[in-house]
Amino acid sequence: MEKTFLMVKPDGVQRGLIGEIVNRFESKGYQLVGGKLMTISQELAEQHYGEHKERPFFGELVDFITSGPVFAMVWEGENVISTARLMMGATNPKESAPGTIRGDFAVTVAKNIIHGSDSPESAEREIGLFFKEEELSSYEKAVNSWIN
Ligand code: RTP
Ligand code: MG
């Protein structure tokens, strides 16, 4: 079953939105298979956002993501990578639709509440950066047969 890496960014943690965000993915029908509150090191931040190294906002992005605890998660389910991105909304909250996480809770692109892997390759890479194999739990839920 497909897995993705999602993370409540420091602004979402400070604003008390962990529960709200977990609730959205649980209610949708996805399954939480890993989660932890952690503070990201400079090195991990630079690896995680490596694709943006040459962008003008890179320094600001690394400073922000390391500025306080994040809630890192792995979620599992059918098509979870792209559907989670739809549920998050557009990167810039000025364009993210109401009903999406960024559309409902964020105002500026720099503080946009949540990160989500953008492809199967990113998901695999990011899960590996943030979680050890033994930190993920695979388990059956009886309710799954009513979803898939
Ligand atoms: P993320 O990686 O955080 O899930 O966001 P994303 O895929 O929707 O957007 P991406 O292009 O990967 O950008 C990563 C994060 O960089 C910040 N950003 N700031 N100041 C700016 O113009 C700017 N542009 C992007 C955002 O916080 C974005 O989530
Ligand atoms: Mg991205």
Tab-separated table of N, CA and C and ligand atoms in Angstrom:
chain	number	residue	atom	x	y	z
A	1	MET	N	0.846	-1.211	0.000
A	1	MET	CA	0.000	0.000	0.000
A	1	MET	C	0.877	1.256	0.000
A	2	GLU	N	0.432	2.284	-0.718
A	2	GLU	CA	1.246	3.505	-0.859
A	2	GLU	C	1.423	4.243	0.468
A	3	LYS	N	2.613	4.818	0.649
A	3	LYS	CA	2.906	5.604	1.857
A	3	LYS	C	3.414	6.987	1.471
A	4	THR	N	3.120	7.983	2.329
A	4	THR	CA	3.674	9.318	2.112
A	4	THR	C	4.199	9.891	3.417
A	5	PHE	N	5.073	10.892	3.268
A	5	PHE	CA	5.604	11.604	4.429
A	5	PHE	C	4.893	12.948	4.536
A	6	LEU	N	4.265	13.194	5.692
A	6	LEU	CA	3.610	14.479	5.948
A	6	LEU	C	4.205	15.068	7.220
A	7	MET	N	4.235	16.378	7.303
A	7	MET	CA	4.827	17.015	8.482
A	7	MET	C	4.093	18.302	8.812
A	8	VAL	N	3.631	18.402	10.069
A	8	VAL	CA	3.084	19.668	10.544
A	8	VAL	C	4.295	20.551	10.839
A	9	LYS	N	4.390	21.676	10.150
A	9	LYS	CA	5.547	22.565	10.279
A	9	LYS	C	5.492	23.319	11.624
A	10	PRO	N	6.593	24.016	11.996
A	10	PRO	CA	6.623	24.679	13.311
A	10	PRO	C	5.448	25.630	13.555
A	11	ASP	N	4.959	26.294	12.521
A	11	ASP	CA	3.808	27.207	12.699
A	11	ASP	C	2.551	26.431	13.067
A	12	GLY	N	2.364	25.261	12.460
A	12	GLY	CA	1.187	24.432	12.758
A	12	GLY	C	1.232	23.880	14.181
A	13	VAL	N	2.441	23.497	14.621
A	13	VAL	CA	2.590	22.998	15.996
A	13	VAL	C	2.297	24.131	16.980
A	14	GLN	N	2.897	25.312	16.749
A	14	GLN	CA	2.699	26.454	17.656
A	14	GLN	C	1.230	26.862	17.724
A	15	ARG	N	0.516	26.708	16.609
A	15	ARG	CA	-0.882	27.144	16.585
A	15	ARG	C	-1.860	26.063	17.049
A	16	GLY	N	-1.317	24.928	17.480
A	16	GLY	CA	-2.177	23.882	18.042
A	16	GLY	C	-2.988	23.144	16.998
A	17	LEU	N	-2.399	22.959	15.801
A	17	LEU	CA	-3.157	22.347	14.709
A	17	LEU	C	-2.813	20.877	14.454
A	18	ILE	N	-1.968	20.270	15.310
A	18	ILE	CA	-1.607	18.850	15.083
A	18	ILE	C	-2.872	17.988	15.046
A	19	GLY	N	-3.711	18.140	16.045
A	19	GLY	CA	-4.918	17.306	16.157
A	19	GLY	C	-5.839	17.482	14.960
A	20	GLU	N	-6.061	18.729	14.571
A	20	GLU	CA	-6.921	19.051	13.427
A	20	GLU	C	-6.400	18.359	12.145
A	21	ILE	N	-5.088	18.419	11.966
A	21	ILE	CA	-4.492	17.866	10.744
A	21	ILE	C	-4.534	16.332	10.761
A	22	VAL	N	-4.180	15.745	11.899
A	22	VAL	CA	-4.266	14.277	12.011
A	22	VAL	C	-5.707	13.842	11.761
A	23	ASN	N	-6.642	14.572	12.321
A	23	ASN	CA	-8.060	14.236	12.180
A	23	ASN	C	-8.511	14.214	10.713
A	24	ARG	N	-8.016	15.170	9.929
A	24	ARG	CA	-8.431	15.218	8.517
A	24	ARG	C	-8.011	13.966	7.756
A	25	PHE	N	-6.769	13.522	8.002
A	25	PHE	CA	-6.298	12.346	7.259
A	25	PHE	C	-6.925	11.059	7.797
A	26	GLU	N	-7.152	11.007	9.109
A	26	GLU	CA	-7.832	9.836	9.688
A	26	GLU	C	-9.261	9.748	9.174
A	27	SER	N	-9.958	10.884	9.192
A	27	SER	CA	-11.366	10.890	8.762
A	27	SER	C	-11.495	10.551	7.288
A	28	LYS	N	-10.512	10.963	6.503
A	28	LYS	CA	-10.536	10.656	5.073
A	28	LYS	C	-10.524	9.146	4.838
A	29	GLY	N	-9.815	8.424	5.732
A	29	GLY	CA	-9.721	6.969	5.584
A	29	GLY	C	-8.286	6.484	5.466
A	30	TYR	N	-7.334	7.386	5.707
A	30	TYR	CA	-5.933	6.972	5.679
A	30	TYR	C	-5.497	6.487	7.052
A	31	GLN	N	-4.366	5.763	7.053
A	31	GLN	CA	-3.896	5.133	8.285
A	31	GLN	C	-2.538	5.695	8.678
A	32	LEU	N	-2.443	6.116	9.937
A	32	LEU	CA	-1.176	6.625	10.477
A	32	LEU	C	-0.282	5.429	10.798
A	33	VAL	N	0.906	5.384	10.199
A	33	VAL	CA	1.802	4.259	10.477
A	33	VAL	C	3.085	4.692	11.190
A	34	GLY	N	3.267	6.026	11.342
A	34	GLY	CA	4.420	6.519	12.088
A	34	GLY	C	4.201	7.979	12.430
A	35	GLY	N	4.695	8.410	13.590
A	35	GLY	CA	4.547	9.824	13.952
A	35	GLY	C	5.431	10.189	15.125
A	36	LYS	N	6.055	11.378	15.050
A	36	LYS	CA	6.839	11.852	16.197
A	36	LYS	C	7.017	13.365	16.168
A	37	LEU	N	7.033	13.935	17.385
A	37	LEU	CA	7.349	15.346	17.560
A	37	LEU	C	8.867	15.445	17.644
A	38	MET	N	9.457	16.302	16.846
A	38	MET	CA	10.924	16.389	16.824
A	38	MET	C	11.358	17.772	16.364
A	39	THR	N	12.595	18.141	16.715
A	39	THR	CA	13.155	19.391	16.211
A	39	THR	C	14.189	19.029	15.152
A	40	ILE	N	14.020	19.585	13.976
A	40	ILE	CA	14.865	19.244	12.832
A	40	ILE	C	16.218	19.950	12.938
A	41	SER	N	17.311	19.200	12.714
A	41	SER	CA	18.653	19.796	12.720
A	41	SER	C	18.873	20.548	11.410
A	42	GLN	N	19.856	21.433	11.437
A	42	GLN	CA	20.242	22.186	10.241
A	42	GLN	C	20.564	21.217	9.087
A	43	GLU	N	21.292	20.155	9.426
A	43	GLU	CA	21.732	19.193	8.412
A	43	GLU	C	20.536	18.459	7.768
A	44	LEU	N	19.613	18.011	8.614
A	44	LEU	CA	18.426	17.316	8.094
A	44	LEU	C	17.580	18.266	7.247
A	45	ALA	N	17.451	19.521	7.692
A	45	ALA	CA	16.661	20.513	6.942
A	45	ALA	C	17.260	20.713	5.550
A	46	GLU	N	18.581	20.834	5.487
A	46	GLU	CA	19.242	21.061	4.197
A	46	GLU	C	19.108	19.848	3.276
A	47	GLN	N	19.100	18.649	3.868
A	47	GLN	CA	18.889	17.439	3.059
A	47	GLN	C	17.450	17.380	2.563
A	48	HIS	N	16.520	17.588	3.506
A	48	HIS	CA	15.097	17.475	3.176
A	48	HIS	C	14.702	18.438	2.059
A	49	TYR	N	15.169	19.683	2.164
A	49	TYR	CA	14.812	20.701	1.166
A	49	TYR	C	15.927	20.905	0.130
A	50	GLY	N	16.782	19.886	-0.070
A	50	GLY	CA	17.920	19.969	-0.994
A	50	GLY	C	17.562	20.458	-2.387
A	51	GLU	N	16.369	20.088	-2.878
A	51	GLU	CA	15.961	20.493	-4.235
A	51	GLU	C	15.835	22.020	-4.364
A	52	HIS	N	15.713	22.718	-3.224
A	52	HIS	CA	15.526	24.175	-3.275
A	52	HIS	C	16.802	24.955	-2.942
A	53	LYS	N	17.935	24.244	-2.913
A	53	LYS	CA	19.208	24.842	-2.465
A	53	LYS	C	19.559	26.144	-3.173
A	54	GLU	N	19.248	26.231	-4.464
A	54	GLU	CA	19.633	27.425	-5.226
A	54	GLU	C	18.569	28.524	-5.182
A	55	ARG	N	17.450	28.252	-4.552
A	55	ARG	CA	16.353	29.243	-4.552
A	55	ARG	C	16.664	30.364	-3.557
A	56	PRO	N	16.180	31.581	-3.836
A	56	PRO	CA	16.492	32.725	-2.952
A	56	PRO	C	15.936	32.551	-1.534
A	57	PHE	N	14.872	31.749	-1.389
A	57	PHE	CA	14.247	31.601	-0.070
A	57	PHE	C	14.820	30.437	0.735
A	58	PHE	N	15.879	29.773	0.219
A	58	PHE	CA	16.382	28.550	0.876
A	58	PHE	C	16.803	28.783	2.334
A	59	GLY	N	17.573	29.852	2.569
A	59	GLY	CA	18.058	30.152	3.926
A	59	GLY	C	16.905	30.362	4.891
A	60	GLU	N	15.941	31.133	4.424
A	60	GLU	CA	14.749	31.431	5.225
A	60	GLU	C	13.953	30.145	5.525
A	61	LEU	N	13.867	29.293	4.511
A	61	LEU	CA	13.114	28.039	4.633
A	61	LEU	C	13.769	27.125	5.685
A	62	VAL	N	15.095	27.015	5.630
A	62	VAL	CA	15.826	26.175	6.587
A	62	VAL	C	15.712	26.773	7.993
A	63	ASP	N	15.856	28.088	8.120
A	63	ASP	CA	15.720	28.736	9.434
A	63	ASP	C	14.331	28.471	10.020
A	64	PHE	N	13.319	28.579	9.162
A	64	PHE	CA	11.945	28.398	9.636
A	64	PHE	C	11.678	26.959	10.073
A	65	ILE	N	12.084	25.998	9.265
A	65	ILE	CA	11.734	24.594	9.551
A	65	ILE	C	12.490	24.063	10.772
A	66	THR	N	13.615	24.740	11.128
A	66	THR	CA	14.385	24.330	12.310
A	66	THR	C	14.041	25.190	13.540
A	67	SER	N	13.069	26.097	13.406
A	67	SER	CA	12.830	27.097	14.464
A	67	SER	C	12.036	26.578	15.657
A	68	GLY	N	11.480	25.386	15.541
A	68	GLY	CA	10.686	24.829	16.634
A	68	GLY	C	10.282	23.426	16.259
A	69	PRO	N	9.652	22.697	17.169
A	69	PRO	CA	9.293	21.320	16.858
A	69	PRO	C	8.312	21.189	15.687
A	70	VAL	N	8.472	20.081	14.972
A	70	VAL	CA	7.542	19.713	13.894
A	70	VAL	C	6.912	18.382	14.303
A	71	PHE	N	5.785	18.025	13.675
A	71	PHE	CA	5.204	16.705	13.905
A	71	PHE	C	5.325	15.934	12.596
A	72	ALA	N	6.287	14.992	12.578
A	72	ALA	CA	6.583	14.208	11.377
A	72	ALA	C	5.717	12.955	11.370
A	73	MET	N	5.162	12.620	10.199
A	73	MET	CA	4.234	11.481	10.118
A	73	MET	C	4.424	10.691	8.839
A	74	VAL	N	4.093	9.410	8.919
A	74	VAL	CA	3.963	8.590	7.713
A	74	VAL	C	2.523	8.103	7.662
A	75	TRP	N	1.889	8.322	6.524
A	75	TRP	CA	0.497	7.895	6.312
A	75	TRP	C	0.443	6.905	5.164
A	76	GLU	N	-0.500	5.969	5.281
A	76	GLU	CA	-0.619	4.902	4.294
A	76	GLU	C	-2.043	4.853	3.749
A	77	GLY	N	-2.181	4.509	2.468
A	77	GLY	CA	-3.511	4.319	1.888
A	77	GLY	C	-3.471	4.447	0.384
A	78	GLU	N	-4.608	4.125	-0.214
A	78	GLU	CA	-4.690	4.158	-1.664
A	78	GLU	C	-4.481	5.580	-2.178
A	79	ASN	N	-3.523	5.734	-3.063
A	79	ASN	CA	-3.274	7.034	-3.702
A	79	ASN	C	-2.942	8.158	-2.722
A	80	VAL	N	-2.404	7.794	-1.552
A	80	VAL	CA	-2.251	8.784	-0.470
A	80	VAL	C	-1.296	9.924	-0.843
A	81	ILE	N	-0.299	9.675	-1.713
A	81	ILE	CA	0.678	10.730	-2.013
A	81	ILE	C	-0.011	11.922	-2.688
A	82	SER	N	-0.731	11.653	-3.775
A	82	SER	CA	-1.334	12.784	-4.492
A	82	SER	C	-2.596	13.295	-3.800
A	83	THR	N	-3.360	12.410	-3.155
A	83	THR	CA	-4.567	12.896	-2.474
A	83	THR	C	-4.206	13.771	-1.278
A	84	ALA	N	-3.134	13.428	-0.558
A	84	ALA	CA	-2.710	14.278	0.567
A	84	ALA	C	-2.325	15.664	0.058
A	85	ARG	N	-1.678	15.714	-1.112
A	85	ARG	CA	-1.309	17.027	-1.679
A	85	ARG	C	-2.570	17.843	-1.990
A	86	LEU	N	-3.613	17.174	-2.504
A	86	LEU	CA	-4.879	17.884	-2.765
A	86	LEU	C	-5.491	18.392	-1.468
A	87	MET	N	-5.424	17.558	-0.420
A	87	MET	CA	-5.998	17.944	0.878
A	87	MET	C	-5.212	19.092	1.515
A	88	MET	N	-3.896	19.189	1.207
A	88	MET	CA	-3.071	20.281	1.734
A	88	MET	C	-3.390	21.602	1.056
A	89	GLY	N	-3.685	21.552	-0.244
A	89	GLY	CA	-3.939	22.772	-1.009
A	89	GLY	C	-2.660	23.313	-1.631
A	90	ALA	N	-2.821	24.333	-2.471
A	90	ALA	CA	-1.681	24.916	-3.185
A	90	ALA	C	-0.636	25.439	-2.209
A	91	THR	N	0.638	25.435	-2.669
A	91	THR	CA	1.766	25.877	-1.834
A	91	THR	C	1.530	27.267	-1.264
A	92	ASN	N	1.065	28.182	-2.112
A	92	ASN	CA	0.807	29.551	-1.662
A	92	ASN	C	-0.640	29.676	-1.178
A	93	PRO	N	-0.829	29.933	0.106
A	93	PRO	CA	-2.193	30.002	0.663
A	93	PRO	C	-3.088	31.034	-0.023
A	94	LYS	N	-2.467	31.968	-0.772
A	94	LYS	CA	-3.300	32.927	-1.529
A	94	LYS	C	-4.078	32.208	-2.612
A	95	GLU	N	-3.560	31.025	-3.012
A	95	GLU	CA	-4.202	30.260	-4.094
A	95	GLU	C	-4.844	28.970	-3.609
A	96	SER	N	-4.649	28.616	-2.340
A	96	SER	CA	-5.191	27.321	-1.903
A	96	SER	C	-6.672	27.465	-1.551
A	97	ALA	N	-7.462	26.518	-2.049
A	97	ALA	CA	-8.920	26.602	-1.936
A	97	ALA	C	-9.380	26.414	-0.492
A	98	PRO	N	-10.439	27.119	-0.113
A	98	PRO	CA	-11.084	26.826	1.176
A	98	PRO	C	-11.453	25.347	1.206
A	99	GLY	N	-11.336	24.748	2.372
A	99	GLY	CA	-11.587	23.302	2.471
A	99	GLY	C	-10.283	22.529	2.499
A	100	THR	N	-9.217	23.129	1.966
A	100	THR	CA	-7.893	22.495	2.074
A	100	THR	C	-7.232	22.998	3.366
A	101	ILE	N	-6.183	22.281	3.789
A	101	ILE	CA	-5.530	22.663	5.048
A	101	ILE	C	-4.916	24.061	4.940
A	102	ARG	N	-4.160	24.296	3.867
A	102	ARG	CA	-3.563	25.632	3.713
A	102	ARG	C	-4.632	26.683	3.446
A	103	GLY	N	-5.655	26.318	2.691
A	103	GLY	CA	-6.751	27.250	2.401
A	103	GLY	C	-7.503	27.641	3.658
A	104	ASP	N	-7.603	26.735	4.607
A	104	ASP	CA	-8.365	27.019	5.825
A	104	ASP	C	-7.531	27.659	6.931
A	105	PHE	N	-6.208	27.380	6.952
A	105	PHE	CA	-5.431	27.789	8.139
A	105	PHE	C	-4.224	28.670	7.863
A	106	ALA	N	-3.864	28.935	6.605
A	106	ALA	CA	-2.629	29.671	6.351
A	106	ALA	C	-2.875	30.926	5.529
A	107	VAL	N	-1.940	31.879	5.671
A	107	VAL	CA	-2.062	33.164	4.982
A	107	VAL	C	-0.876	33.420	4.056
A	108	THR	N	0.326	33.031	4.475
A	108	THR	CA	1.516	33.325	3.651
A	108	THR	C	2.256	32.044	3.266
A	109	VAL	N	3.001	32.125	2.149
A	109	VAL	CA	3.690	30.948	1.605
A	109	VAL	C	4.791	30.451	2.540
A	110	ALA	N	5.424	31.360	3.260
A	110	ALA	CA	6.538	30.953	4.129
A	110	ALA	C	6.026	30.165	5.341
A	111	LYS	N	4.805	30.467	5.785
A	111	LYS	CA	4.231	29.772	6.944
A	111	LYS	C	2.958	29.079	6.487
A	112	ASN	N	3.161	27.946	5.779
A	112	ASN	CA	2.004	27.289	5.172
A	112	ASN	C	1.654	25.946	5.827
A	113	ILE	N	2.008	25.815	7.139
A	113	ILE	CA	1.432	24.798	8.027
A	113	ILE	C	1.871	23.346	7.847
A	114	ILE	N	1.932	22.897	6.588
A	114	ILE	CA	2.130	21.455	6.375
A	114	ILE	C	3.048	21.193	5.186
A	115	HIS	N	3.829	20.126	5.307
A	115	HIS	CA	4.626	19.616	4.187
A	115	HIS	C	4.073	18.252	3.784
A	116	GLY	N	4.108	17.949	2.496
A	116	GLY	CA	3.760	16.610	2.029
A	116	GLY	C	4.608	16.219	0.838
A	117	SER	N	5.029	14.968	0.764
A	117	SER	CA	5.832	14.483	-0.360
A	117	SER	C	5.087	14.717	-1.666
A	118	ASP	N	5.850	15.088	-2.721
A	118	ASP	CA	5.187	15.426	-3.986
A	118	ASP	C	5.233	14.326	-5.043
A	119	SER	N	5.849	13.174	-4.744
A	119	SER	CA	5.926	12.068	-5.714
A	119	SER	C	6.305	10.792	-4.964
A	120	PRO	N	6.150	9.629	-5.609
A	120	PRO	CA	6.571	8.379	-4.958
A	120	PRO	C	8.064	8.394	-4.601
A	121	GLU	N	8.887	9.009	-5.462
A	121	GLU	CA	10.332	9.072	-5.199
A	121	GLU	C	10.604	9.949	-3.976
A	122	SER	N	9.958	11.123	-3.885
A	122	SER	CA	10.146	11.992	-2.706
A	122	SER	C	9.645	11.298	-1.457
A	123	ALA	N	8.523	10.602	-1.563
A	123	ALA	CA	7.953	9.938	-0.381
A	123	ALA	C	8.952	8.928	0.176
A	124	GLU	N	9.532	8.121	-0.701
A	124	GLU	CA	10.483	7.115	-0.248
A	124	GLU	C	11.716	7.767	0.381
A	125	ARG	N	12.197	8.802	-0.268
A	125	ARG	CA	13.390	9.510	0.207
A	125	ARG	C	13.126	10.165	1.572
A	126	GLU	N	11.993	10.850	1.691
A	126	GLU	CA	11.690	11.603	2.915
A	126	GLU	C	11.349	10.676	4.077
A	127	ILE	N	10.630	9.592	3.808
A	127	ILE	CA	10.348	8.622	4.886
A	127	ILE	C	11.687	8.092	5.422
A	128	GLY	N	12.615	7.793	4.520
A	128	GLY	CA	13.933	7.288	4.913
A	128	GLY	C	14.762	8.308	5.686
A	129	LEU	N	14.587	9.592	5.363
A	129	LEU	CA	15.330	10.636	6.074
A	129	LEU	C	14.831	10.797	7.509
A	130	PHE	N	13.534	10.668	7.710
A	130	PHE	CA	12.932	10.993	9.009
A	130	PHE	C	12.652	9.787	9.905
A	131	PHE	N	12.482	8.608	9.327
A	131	PHE	CA	12.076	7.444	10.132
A	131	PHE	C	12.971	6.242	9.891
A	132	LYS	N	13.242	5.525	10.998
A	132	LYS	CA	13.891	4.218	10.885
A	132	LYS	C	12.784	3.198	10.627
A	133	GLU	N	13.159	2.120	9.965
A	133	GLU	CA	12.197	1.049	9.652
A	133	GLU	C	11.382	0.649	10.884
A	134	GLU	N	12.055	0.495	12.037
A	134	GLU	CA	11.379	0.005	13.251
A	134	GLU	C	10.456	1.046	13.889
A	135	GLU	N	10.483	2.271	13.392
A	135	GLU	CA	9.573	3.297	13.922
A	135	GLU	C	8.227	3.298	13.187
A	136	LEU	N	8.110	2.481	12.151
A	136	LEU	CA	6.853	2.406	11.401
A	136	LEU	C	6.104	1.131	11.786
A	137	SER	N	4.788	1.261	11.945
A	137	SER	CA	3.972	0.109	12.330
A	137	SER	C	3.012	-0.236	11.220
A	138	SER	N	3.041	-1.474	10.806
A	138	SER	CA	2.086	-1.935	9.815
A	138	SER	C	1.025	-2.724	10.570
A	139	TYR	N	-0.241	-2.357	10.413
A	139	TYR	CA	-1.275	-3.067	11.161
A	139	TYR	C	-2.579	-3.051	10.393
A	140	GLU	N	-3.393	-4.076	10.632
A	140	GLU	CA	-4.683	-4.219	9.952
A	140	GLU	C	-5.773	-3.554	10.769
A	141	LYS	N	-6.629	-2.815	10.109
A	141	LYS	CA	-7.802	-2.258	10.771
A	141	LYS	C	-9.017	-2.888	10.110
A	142	ALA	N	-9.942	-3.394	10.909
A	142	ALA	CA	-11.111	-4.059	10.352
A	142	ALA	C	-11.900	-3.105	9.451
A	143	VAL	N	-11.874	-1.808	9.788
A	143	VAL	CA	-12.677	-0.836	9.059
A	143	VAL	C	-12.197	-0.658	7.611
A	144	ASN	N	-10.941	-1.051	7.320
A	144	ASN	CA	-10.414	-0.824	5.979
A	144	ASN	C	-11.268	-1.444	4.876
A	145	SER	N	-11.931	-2.555	5.179
A	145	SER	CA	-12.738	-3.202	4.135
A	145	SER	C	-13.963	-2.352	3.776
A	146	TRP	N	-14.278	-1.342	4.593
A	146	TRP	CA	-15.394	-0.445	4.272
A	146	TRP	C	-14.913	0.775	3.482
A	147	ILE	N	-13.607	0.865	3.286
A	147	ILE	CA	-13.050	2.013	2.564
A	147	ILE	C	-12.525	1.609	1.193
A	148	ASN	N	-11.740	0.542	1.144
A	148	ASN	CA	-11.094	0.150	-0.120
A	148	ASN	C	-11.907	-0.923	-0.843
B	1	RTP	P1	6.435	21.528	0.872
B	1	RTP	O1	7.647	20.970	0.134
B	1	RTP	O2	6.810	22.300	2.108
B	1	RTP	O3	5.402	20.473	1.103
B	1	RTP	O4	5.715	22.583	-0.057
B	1	RTP	P2	5.387	22.441	-1.594
B	1	RTP	O5	5.870	21.125	-2.135
B	1	RTP	O6	3.942	22.769	-1.765
B	1	RTP	O7	6.253	23.631	-2.187
B	1	RTP	P3	7.787	23.634	-2.623
B	1	RTP	O8	7.866	24.229	-3.981
B	1	RTP	O9	8.412	22.294	-2.395
B	1	RTP	O10	8.398	24.692	-1.605
B	1	RTP	C1	8.830	24.306	-0.324
B	1	RTP	C2	8.436	25.354	0.682
B	1	RTP	O11	9.209	26.508	0.489
B	1	RTP	C3	8.482	27.637	0.911
B	1	RTP	N1	8.463	28.609	-0.153
B	1	RTP	N2	8.715	29.878	0.064
B	1	RTP	N3	9.203	32.638	-0.251
B	1	RTP	C4	8.796	31.915	-1.303
B	1	RTP	O12	8.590	32.397	-2.376
B	1	RTP	C5	8.600	30.491	-1.114
B	1	RTP	N4	8.281	29.609	-2.042
B	1	RTP	C6	8.190	28.407	-1.429
B	1	RTP	C7	7.077	27.200	1.222
B	1	RTP	O13	6.910	27.126	2.634
B	1	RTP	C8	6.986	25.823	0.596
B	1	RTP	O14	6.087	25.007	1.293
B	2	MG	MG	7.824	20.407	-1.859
